mmCIF file of C-alpha atoms in Angstrom:
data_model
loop_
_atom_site.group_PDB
_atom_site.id
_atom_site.type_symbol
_atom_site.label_atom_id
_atom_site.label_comp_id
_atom_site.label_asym_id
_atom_site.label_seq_id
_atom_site.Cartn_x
_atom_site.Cartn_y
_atom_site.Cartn_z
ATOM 1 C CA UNK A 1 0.000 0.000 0.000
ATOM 2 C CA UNK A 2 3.018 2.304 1.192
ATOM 3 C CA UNK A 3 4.642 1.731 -2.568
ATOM 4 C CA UNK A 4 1.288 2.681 -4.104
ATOM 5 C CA UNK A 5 0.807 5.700 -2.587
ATOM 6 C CA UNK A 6 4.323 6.810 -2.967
ATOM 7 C CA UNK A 7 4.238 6.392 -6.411
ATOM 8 C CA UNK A 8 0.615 7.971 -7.195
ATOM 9 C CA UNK A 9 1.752 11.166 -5.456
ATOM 10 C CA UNK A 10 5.116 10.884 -7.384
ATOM 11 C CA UNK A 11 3.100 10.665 -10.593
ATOM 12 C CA UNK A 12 0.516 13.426 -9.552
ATOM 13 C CA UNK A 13 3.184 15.495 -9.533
ATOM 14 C CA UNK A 14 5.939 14.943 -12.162
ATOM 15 C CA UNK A 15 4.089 13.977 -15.162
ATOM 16 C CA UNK A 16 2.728 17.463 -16.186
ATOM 17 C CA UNK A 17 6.056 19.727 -16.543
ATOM 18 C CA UNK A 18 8.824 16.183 -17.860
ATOM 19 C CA UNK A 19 8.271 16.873 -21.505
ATOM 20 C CA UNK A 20 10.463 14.095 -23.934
ATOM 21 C CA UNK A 21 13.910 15.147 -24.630
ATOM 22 C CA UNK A 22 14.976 16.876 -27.938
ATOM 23 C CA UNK A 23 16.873 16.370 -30.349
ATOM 24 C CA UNK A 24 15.774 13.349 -32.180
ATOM 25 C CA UNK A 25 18.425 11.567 -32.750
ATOM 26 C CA UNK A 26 19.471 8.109 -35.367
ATOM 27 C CA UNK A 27 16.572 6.996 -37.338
ATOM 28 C CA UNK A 28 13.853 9.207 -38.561
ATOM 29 C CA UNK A 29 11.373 7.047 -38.839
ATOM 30 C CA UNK A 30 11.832 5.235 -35.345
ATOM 31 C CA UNK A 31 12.319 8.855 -33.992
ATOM 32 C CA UNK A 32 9.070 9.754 -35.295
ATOM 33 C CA UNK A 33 7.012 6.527 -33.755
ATOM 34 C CA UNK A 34 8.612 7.191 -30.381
ATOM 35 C CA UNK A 35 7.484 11.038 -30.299
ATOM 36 C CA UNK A 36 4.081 9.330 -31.698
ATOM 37 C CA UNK A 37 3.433 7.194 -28.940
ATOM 38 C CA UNK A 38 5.458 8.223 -25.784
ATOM 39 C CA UNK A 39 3.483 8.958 -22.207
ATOM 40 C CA UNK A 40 3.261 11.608 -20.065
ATOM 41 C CA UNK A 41 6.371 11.685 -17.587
ATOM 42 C CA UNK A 42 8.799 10.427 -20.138
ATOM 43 C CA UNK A 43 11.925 12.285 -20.818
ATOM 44 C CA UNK A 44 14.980 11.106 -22.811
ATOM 45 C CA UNK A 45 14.183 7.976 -24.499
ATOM 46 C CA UNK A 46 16.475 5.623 -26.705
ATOM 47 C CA UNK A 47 15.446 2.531 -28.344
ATOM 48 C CA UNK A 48 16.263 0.038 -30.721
ATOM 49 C CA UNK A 49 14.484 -2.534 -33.085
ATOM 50 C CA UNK A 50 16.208 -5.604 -34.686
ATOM 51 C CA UNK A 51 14.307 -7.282 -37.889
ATOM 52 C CA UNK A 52 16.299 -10.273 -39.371
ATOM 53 C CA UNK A 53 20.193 -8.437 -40.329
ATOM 54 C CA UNK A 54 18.494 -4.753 -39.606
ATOM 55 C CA UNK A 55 18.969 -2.653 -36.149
ATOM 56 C CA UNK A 56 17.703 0.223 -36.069
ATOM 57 C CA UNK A 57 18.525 3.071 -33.807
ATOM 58 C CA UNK A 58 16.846 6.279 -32.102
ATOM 59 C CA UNK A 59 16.142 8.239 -29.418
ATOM 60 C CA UNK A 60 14.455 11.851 -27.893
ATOM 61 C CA UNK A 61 17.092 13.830 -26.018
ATOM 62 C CA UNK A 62 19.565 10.422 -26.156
ATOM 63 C CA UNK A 63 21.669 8.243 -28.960
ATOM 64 C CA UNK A 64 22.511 4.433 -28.847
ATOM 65 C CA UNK A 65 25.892 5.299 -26.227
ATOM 66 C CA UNK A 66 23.704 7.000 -23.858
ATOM 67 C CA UNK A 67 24.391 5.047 -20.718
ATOM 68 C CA UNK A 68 21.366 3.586 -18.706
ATOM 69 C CA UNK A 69 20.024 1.850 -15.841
ATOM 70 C CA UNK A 70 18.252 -1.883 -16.986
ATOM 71 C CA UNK A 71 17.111 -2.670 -14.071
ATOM 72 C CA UNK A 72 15.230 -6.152 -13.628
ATOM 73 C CA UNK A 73 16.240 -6.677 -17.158
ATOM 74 C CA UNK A 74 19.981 -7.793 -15.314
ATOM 75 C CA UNK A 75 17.614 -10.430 -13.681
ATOM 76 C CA UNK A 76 17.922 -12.141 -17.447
ATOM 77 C CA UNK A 77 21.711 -12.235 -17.503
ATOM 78 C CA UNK A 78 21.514 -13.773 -14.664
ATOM 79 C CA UNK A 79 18.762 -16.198 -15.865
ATOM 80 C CA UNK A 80 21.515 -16.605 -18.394
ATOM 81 C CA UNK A 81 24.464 -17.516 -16.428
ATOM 82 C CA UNK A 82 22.040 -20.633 -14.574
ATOM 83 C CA UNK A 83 21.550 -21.685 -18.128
ATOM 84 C CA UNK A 84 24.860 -22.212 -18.776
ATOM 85 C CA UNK A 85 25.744 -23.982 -15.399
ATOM 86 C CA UNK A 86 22.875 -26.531 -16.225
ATOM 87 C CA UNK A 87 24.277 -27.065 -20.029
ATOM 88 C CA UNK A 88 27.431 -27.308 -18.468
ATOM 89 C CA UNK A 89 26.584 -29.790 -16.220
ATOM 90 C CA UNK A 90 27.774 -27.755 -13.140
ATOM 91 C CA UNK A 91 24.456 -27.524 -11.592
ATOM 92 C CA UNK A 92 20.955 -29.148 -11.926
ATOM 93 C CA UNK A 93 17.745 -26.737 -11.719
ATOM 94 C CA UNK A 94 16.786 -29.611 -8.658
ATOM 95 C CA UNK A 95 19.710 -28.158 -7.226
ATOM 96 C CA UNK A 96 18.872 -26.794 -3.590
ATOM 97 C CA UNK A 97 19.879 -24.203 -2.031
ATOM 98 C CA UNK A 98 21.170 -25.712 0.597
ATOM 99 C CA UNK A 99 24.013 -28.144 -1.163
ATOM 100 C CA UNK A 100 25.673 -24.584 -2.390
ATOM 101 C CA UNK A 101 25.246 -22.935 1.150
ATOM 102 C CA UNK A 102 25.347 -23.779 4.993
ATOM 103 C CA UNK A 103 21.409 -23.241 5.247
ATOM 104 C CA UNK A 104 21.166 -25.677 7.998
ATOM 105 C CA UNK A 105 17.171 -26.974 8.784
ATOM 106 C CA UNK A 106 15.885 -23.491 7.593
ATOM 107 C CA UNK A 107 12.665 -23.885 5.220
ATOM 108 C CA UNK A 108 15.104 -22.259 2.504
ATOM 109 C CA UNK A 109 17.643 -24.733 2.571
ATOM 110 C CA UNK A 110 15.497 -26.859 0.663
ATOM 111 C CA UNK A 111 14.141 -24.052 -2.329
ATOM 112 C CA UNK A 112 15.467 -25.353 -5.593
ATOM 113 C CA UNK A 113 17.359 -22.882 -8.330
ATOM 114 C CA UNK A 114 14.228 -23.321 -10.244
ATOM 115 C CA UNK A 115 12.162 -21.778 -7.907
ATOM 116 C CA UNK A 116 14.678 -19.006 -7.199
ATOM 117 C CA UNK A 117 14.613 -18.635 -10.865
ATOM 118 C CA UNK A 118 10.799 -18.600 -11.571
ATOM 119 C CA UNK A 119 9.246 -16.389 -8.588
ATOM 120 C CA UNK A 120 8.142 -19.722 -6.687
ATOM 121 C CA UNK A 121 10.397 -20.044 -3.827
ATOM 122 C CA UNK A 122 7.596 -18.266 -1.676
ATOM 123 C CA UNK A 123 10.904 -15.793 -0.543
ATOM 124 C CA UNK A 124 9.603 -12.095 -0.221
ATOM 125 C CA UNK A 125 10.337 -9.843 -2.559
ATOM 126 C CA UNK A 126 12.935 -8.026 -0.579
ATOM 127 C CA UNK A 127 15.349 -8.758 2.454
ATOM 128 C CA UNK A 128 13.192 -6.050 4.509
ATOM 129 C CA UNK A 129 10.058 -6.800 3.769
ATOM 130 C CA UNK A 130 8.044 -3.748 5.333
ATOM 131 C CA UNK A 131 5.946 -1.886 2.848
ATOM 132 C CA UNK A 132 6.803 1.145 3.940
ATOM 133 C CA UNK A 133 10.664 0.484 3.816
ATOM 134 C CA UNK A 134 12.232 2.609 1.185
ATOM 135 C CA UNK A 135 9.047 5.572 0.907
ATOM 136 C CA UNK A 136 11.930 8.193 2.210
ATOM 137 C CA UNK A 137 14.085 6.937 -0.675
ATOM 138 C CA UNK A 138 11.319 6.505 -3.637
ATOM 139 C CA UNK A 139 10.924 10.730 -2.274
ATOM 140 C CA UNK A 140 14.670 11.684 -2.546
ATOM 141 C CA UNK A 141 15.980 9.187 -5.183
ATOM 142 C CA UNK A 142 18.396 8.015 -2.677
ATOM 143 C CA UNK A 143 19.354 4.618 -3.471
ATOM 144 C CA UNK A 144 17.402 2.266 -1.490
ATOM 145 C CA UNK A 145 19.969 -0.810 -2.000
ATOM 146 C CA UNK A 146 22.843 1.015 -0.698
ATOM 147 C CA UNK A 147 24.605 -0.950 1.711
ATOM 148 C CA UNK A 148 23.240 -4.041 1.843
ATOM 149 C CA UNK A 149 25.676 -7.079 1.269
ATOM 150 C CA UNK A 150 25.909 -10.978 0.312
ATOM 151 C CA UNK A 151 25.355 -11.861 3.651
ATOM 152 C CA UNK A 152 22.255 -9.574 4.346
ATOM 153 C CA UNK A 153 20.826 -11.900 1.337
ATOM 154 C CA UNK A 154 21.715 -14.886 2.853
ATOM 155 C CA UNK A 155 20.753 -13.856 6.340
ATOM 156 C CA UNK A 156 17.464 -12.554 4.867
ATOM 157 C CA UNK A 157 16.694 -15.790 3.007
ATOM 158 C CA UNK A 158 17.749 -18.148 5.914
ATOM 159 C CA UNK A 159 15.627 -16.196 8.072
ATOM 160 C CA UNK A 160 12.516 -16.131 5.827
ATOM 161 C CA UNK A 161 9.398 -18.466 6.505
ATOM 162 C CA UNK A 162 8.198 -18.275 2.888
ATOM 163 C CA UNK A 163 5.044 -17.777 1.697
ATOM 164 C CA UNK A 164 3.237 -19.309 -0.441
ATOM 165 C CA UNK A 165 6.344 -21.758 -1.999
ATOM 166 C CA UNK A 166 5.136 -22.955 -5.358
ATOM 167 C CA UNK A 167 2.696 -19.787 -6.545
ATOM 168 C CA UNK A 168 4.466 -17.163 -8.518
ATOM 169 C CA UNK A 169 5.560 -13.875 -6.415
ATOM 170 C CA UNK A 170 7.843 -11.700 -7.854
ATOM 171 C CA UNK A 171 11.479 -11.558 -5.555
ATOM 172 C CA UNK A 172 14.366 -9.646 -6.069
ATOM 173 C CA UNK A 173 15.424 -11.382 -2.880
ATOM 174 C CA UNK A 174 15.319 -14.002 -4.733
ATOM 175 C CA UNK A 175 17.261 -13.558 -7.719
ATOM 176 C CA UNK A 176 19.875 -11.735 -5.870
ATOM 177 C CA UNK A 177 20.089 -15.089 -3.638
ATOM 178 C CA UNK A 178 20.631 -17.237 -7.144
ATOM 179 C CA UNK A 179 23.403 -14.903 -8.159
ATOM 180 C CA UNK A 180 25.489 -15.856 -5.134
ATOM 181 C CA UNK A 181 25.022 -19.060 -5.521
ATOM 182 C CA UNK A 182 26.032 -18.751 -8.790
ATOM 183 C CA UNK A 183 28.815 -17.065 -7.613
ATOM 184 C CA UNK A 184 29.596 -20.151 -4.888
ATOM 185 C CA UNK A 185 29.127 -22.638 -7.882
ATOM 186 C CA UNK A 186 31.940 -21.014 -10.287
ATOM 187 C CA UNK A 187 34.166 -18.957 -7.567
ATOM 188 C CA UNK A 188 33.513 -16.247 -9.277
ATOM 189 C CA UNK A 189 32.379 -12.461 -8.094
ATOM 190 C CA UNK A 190 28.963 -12.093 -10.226
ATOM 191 C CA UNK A 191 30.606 -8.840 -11.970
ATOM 192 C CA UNK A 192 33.196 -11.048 -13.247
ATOM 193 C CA UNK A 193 31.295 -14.364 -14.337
ATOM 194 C CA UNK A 194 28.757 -12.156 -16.210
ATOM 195 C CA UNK A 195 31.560 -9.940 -17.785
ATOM 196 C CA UNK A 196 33.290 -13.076 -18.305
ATOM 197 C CA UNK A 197 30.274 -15.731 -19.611
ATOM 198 C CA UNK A 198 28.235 -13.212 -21.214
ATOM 199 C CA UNK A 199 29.249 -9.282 -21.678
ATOM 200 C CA UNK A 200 32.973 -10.317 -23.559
ATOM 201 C CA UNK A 201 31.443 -12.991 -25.590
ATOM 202 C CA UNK A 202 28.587 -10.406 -27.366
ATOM 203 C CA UNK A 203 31.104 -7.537 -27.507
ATOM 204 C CA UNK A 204 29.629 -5.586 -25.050
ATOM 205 C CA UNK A 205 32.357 -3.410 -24.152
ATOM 206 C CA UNK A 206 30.376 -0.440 -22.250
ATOM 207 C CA UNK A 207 27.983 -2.664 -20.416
ATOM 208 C CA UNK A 208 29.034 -3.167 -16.552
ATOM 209 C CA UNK A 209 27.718 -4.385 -12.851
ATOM 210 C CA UNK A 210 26.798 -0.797 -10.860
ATOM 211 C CA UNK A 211 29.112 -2.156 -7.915
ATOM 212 C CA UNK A 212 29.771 0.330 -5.323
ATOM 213 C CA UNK A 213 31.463 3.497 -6.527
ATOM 214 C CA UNK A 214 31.734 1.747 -10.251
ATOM 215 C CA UNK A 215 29.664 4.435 -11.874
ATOM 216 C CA UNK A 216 31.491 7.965 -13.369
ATOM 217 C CA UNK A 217 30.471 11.195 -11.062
ATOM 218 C CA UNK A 218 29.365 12.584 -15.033
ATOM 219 C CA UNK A 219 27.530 9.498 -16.165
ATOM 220 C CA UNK A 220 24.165 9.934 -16.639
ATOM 221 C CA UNK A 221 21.439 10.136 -13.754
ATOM 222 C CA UNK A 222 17.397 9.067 -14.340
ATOM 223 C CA UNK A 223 15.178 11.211 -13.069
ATOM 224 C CA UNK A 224 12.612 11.160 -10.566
ATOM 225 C CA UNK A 225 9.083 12.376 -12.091
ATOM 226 C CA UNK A 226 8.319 15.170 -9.241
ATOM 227 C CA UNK A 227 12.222 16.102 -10.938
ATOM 228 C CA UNK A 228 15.400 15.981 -9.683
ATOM 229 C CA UNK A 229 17.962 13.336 -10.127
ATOM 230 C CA UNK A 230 17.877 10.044 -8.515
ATOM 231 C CA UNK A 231 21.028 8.549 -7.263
ATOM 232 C CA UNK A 232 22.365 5.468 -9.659
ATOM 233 C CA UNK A 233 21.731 2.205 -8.425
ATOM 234 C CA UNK A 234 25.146 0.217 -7.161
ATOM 235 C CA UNK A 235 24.452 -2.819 -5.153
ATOM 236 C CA UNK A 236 26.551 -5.257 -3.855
ATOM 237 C CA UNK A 237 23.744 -7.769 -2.507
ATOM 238 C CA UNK A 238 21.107 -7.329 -5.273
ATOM 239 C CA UNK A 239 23.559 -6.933 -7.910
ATOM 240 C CA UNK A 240 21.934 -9.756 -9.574
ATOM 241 C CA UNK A 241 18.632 -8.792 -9.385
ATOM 242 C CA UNK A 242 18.942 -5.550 -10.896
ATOM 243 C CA UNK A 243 22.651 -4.022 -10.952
ATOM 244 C CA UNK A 244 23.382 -3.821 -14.408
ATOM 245 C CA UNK A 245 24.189 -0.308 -16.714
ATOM 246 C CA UNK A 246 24.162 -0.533 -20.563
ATOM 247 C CA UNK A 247 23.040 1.161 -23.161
ATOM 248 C CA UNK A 248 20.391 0.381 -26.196
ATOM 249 C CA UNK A 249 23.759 -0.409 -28.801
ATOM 250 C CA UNK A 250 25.159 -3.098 -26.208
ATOM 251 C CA UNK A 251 21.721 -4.266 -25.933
ATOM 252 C CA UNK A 252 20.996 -4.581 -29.552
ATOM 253 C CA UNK A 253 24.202 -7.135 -29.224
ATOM 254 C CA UNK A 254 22.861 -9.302 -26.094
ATOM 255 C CA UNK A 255 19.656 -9.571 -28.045
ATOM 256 C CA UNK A 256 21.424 -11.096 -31.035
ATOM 257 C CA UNK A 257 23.402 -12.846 -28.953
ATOM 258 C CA UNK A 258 20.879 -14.406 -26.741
ATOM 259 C CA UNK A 259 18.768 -15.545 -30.209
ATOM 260 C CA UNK A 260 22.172 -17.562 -31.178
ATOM 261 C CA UNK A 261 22.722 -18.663 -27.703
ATOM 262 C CA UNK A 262 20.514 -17.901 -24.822
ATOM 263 C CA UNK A 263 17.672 -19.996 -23.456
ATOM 264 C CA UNK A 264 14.421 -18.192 -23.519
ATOM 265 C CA UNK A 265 13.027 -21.036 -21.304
ATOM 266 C CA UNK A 266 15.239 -19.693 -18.190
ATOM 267 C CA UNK A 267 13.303 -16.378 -16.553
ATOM 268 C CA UNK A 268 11.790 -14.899 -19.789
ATOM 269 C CA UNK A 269 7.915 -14.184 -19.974
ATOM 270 C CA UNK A 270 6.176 -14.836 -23.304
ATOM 271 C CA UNK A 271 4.948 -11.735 -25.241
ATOM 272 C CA UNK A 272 0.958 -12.671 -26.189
ATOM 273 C CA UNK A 273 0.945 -12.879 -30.462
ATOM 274 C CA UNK A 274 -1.351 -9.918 -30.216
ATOM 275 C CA UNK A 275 1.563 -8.048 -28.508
ATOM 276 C CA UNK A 276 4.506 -9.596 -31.704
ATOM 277 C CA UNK A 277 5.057 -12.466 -30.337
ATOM 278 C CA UNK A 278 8.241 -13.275 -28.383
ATOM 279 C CA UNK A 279 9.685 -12.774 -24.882
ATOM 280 C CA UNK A 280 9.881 -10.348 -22.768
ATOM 281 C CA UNK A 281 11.715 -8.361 -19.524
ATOM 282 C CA UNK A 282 11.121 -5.197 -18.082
ATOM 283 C CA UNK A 283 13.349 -2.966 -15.432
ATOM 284 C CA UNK A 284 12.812 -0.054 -13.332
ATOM 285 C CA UNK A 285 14.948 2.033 -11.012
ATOM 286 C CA UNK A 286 13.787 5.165 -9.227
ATOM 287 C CA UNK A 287 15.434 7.092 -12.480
ATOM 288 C CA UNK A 288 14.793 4.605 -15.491
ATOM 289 C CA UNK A 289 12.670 2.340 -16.900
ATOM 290 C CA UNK A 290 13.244 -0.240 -19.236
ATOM 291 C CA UNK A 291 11.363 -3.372 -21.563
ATOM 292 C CA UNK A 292 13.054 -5.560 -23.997
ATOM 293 C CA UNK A 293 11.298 -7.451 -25.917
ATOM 294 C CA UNK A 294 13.304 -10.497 -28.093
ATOM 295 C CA UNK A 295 11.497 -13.040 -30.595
ATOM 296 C CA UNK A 296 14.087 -15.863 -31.732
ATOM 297 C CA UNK A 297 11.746 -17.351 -33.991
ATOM 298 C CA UNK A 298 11.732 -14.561 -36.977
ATOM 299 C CA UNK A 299 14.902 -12.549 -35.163
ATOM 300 C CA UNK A 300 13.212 -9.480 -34.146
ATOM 301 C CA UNK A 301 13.553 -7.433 -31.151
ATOM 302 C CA UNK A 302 12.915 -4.180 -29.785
ATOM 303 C CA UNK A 303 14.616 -2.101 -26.522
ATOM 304 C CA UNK A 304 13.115 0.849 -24.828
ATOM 305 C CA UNK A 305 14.482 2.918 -21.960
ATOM 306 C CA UNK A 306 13.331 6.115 -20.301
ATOM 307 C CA UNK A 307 14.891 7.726 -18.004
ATOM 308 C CA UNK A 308 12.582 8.772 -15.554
ATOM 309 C CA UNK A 309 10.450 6.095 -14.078
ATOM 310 C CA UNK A 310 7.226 6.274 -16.203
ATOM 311 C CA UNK A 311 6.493 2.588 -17.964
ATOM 312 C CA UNK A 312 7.958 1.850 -21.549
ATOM 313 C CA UNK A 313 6.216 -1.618 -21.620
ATOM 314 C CA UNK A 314 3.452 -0.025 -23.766
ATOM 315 C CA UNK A 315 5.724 1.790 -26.290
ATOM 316 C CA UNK A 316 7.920 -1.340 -26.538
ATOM 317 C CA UNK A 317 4.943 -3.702 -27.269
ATOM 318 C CA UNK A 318 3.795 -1.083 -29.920
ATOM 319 C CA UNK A 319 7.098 -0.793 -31.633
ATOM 320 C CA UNK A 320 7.254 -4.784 -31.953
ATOM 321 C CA UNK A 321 3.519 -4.935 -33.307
ATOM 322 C CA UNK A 322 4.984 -2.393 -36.111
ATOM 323 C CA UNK A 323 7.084 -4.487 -36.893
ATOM 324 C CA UNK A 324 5.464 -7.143 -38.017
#
């Protein structure tokens, strides 16, 4: 309820003076559908759209190298990284939590990487789970990971009763809790396995993991919709959830990338034929948000991100449907 009300007062008052950025920039034509169908609250916007060999590029106020936040979209590197570990042999998605960690008799110990990656571990969504955690920060764009570490995960998840194991509930807790076992499985930091397994391989050479004090004092900043900037998003514990900072011409390579060699089976959601057809992820921070949107089967895709924290999911579906 807290998050609801925090965010229609945020909305009541940003909205009506964020006007999109200027210039238009890349592609005329993609330019033109983004000014078409853009919402209130949205600012600088940069997209792409891949059709078979074509990507296309544009943007309102940003280009292809303007740097953003991708929020839960990271959750699908990480997806990613499970993927391989399974092909590899490495792990099994029976695997349980507690043969990678000392969870001892906690309910936990028994949660499979499965359910951590599918929403059905019955974990909350975050390590403090009080609804009105985090309405100071959603106010001042302070960010409301700061601080919190591997082992406030693990303490969080060994702690938690869960609720409701087996029905789908969305938890970052939960994904940041699969990265470090991921992490424990390889002996690798997560910045460095996903720079390693799946950044380097797609050429993604300006795509990194916000870790503490990784991002430039003049990179970009989102913006909150009441205005102001909001503070980026470094994490050490959720890193895995939602730490990642890229921008729409490194994406245009993980989507080609993932249609040669990802597993859409592993944390995607399917985009409804009416919507194109497809799978999709979406991301928000206090200062961005994000939707990408990748269909293997006739190699199309299409990336949107804004960077205040007004929706793209609509724009993004609409820009697929075009393309067909």
């Amino acid at each position: 309820m807290a998050a609801i009300i925090v965010t229609g007062v945020l909305l009541t008052l940003g909205p009506k003076h964020i006007q999109p950025g200027t210039p238009a920039t890349g592609d005329a034509t993609l330019a033109a559908a983004l000014i078409r169908n853009h919402k209130a609250g949205q600012h600088n916007l940069t997209a792409f759209t891949i059709s078979g060999d074509q990507t296309t590029f544009a943007g309102l106020g940003s280009d292809k190298n303007t740097e953003v936040e991708i929020g839960s979209v990271s959750k699908m590197f990480t997806a990613e990284l499970l993927h391989q570990e399974i092909k590899s042999g490495n792990l099994r998605l029976n695997t349980t939590v507690g043969e990678l960690i000392e969870a001892g008799n906690t309910p936990v110990s028994a949660v499979t990487l499965r359910e951590l990656m599918d929403h059905t571990s019955g974990l909350p969504r975050l390590a403090n789970n009080n609804p009105f955690a985090g309405v100071t920060s959603a106010f001042t764009g302070s960010n409301p990971y700061q601080g919190e570490t591997v082992a406030d995960i693990i303490r969080a998840a060994t702690q938690s009763n869960l609720t409701g194991r087996g029905k789908r509930s969305y938890s970052n807790l939960g994904y940041a809790l699969l990265g470090h076992l991921l992490e424990r499985s390889t002996g690798k930091p997560y910045a460095e396995l996903v720079r390693e397994r799946i950044f380097s391989p797609a050429n993604m050479t300006e795509t990194y993991v916000m870790t503490p004090g990784s991002v430039p004092a003049d990179a970009p900043r989102g913006h909150l919709v009441r205005g102001g900037a909001a503070d980026p998003w470094e994490m050490s514990g959720y890193a895995p959830a939602g730490g990642i900072r890229s921008n729409a011409h490194d994406m245009s390579k993980f989507a080609r990338w993932m249609m040669d060699n990802g597993d859409f089976s592993y944390g995607w959601l399917a985009n409804s034929p009416e919507d194109g057809g497809g799978y999709w992820h979406n991301g928000g921070t206090y200062g961005y948000s994000t939707m990408l949107i990748i269909n293997p089967e006739n190699r199309q895709a299409v990336f949107v991100s804004n960077d205040t924290g007004v929706g793209v999911e609509p724009l993004a579906r609409t820009l697929k449907k075009e393309l067909q």
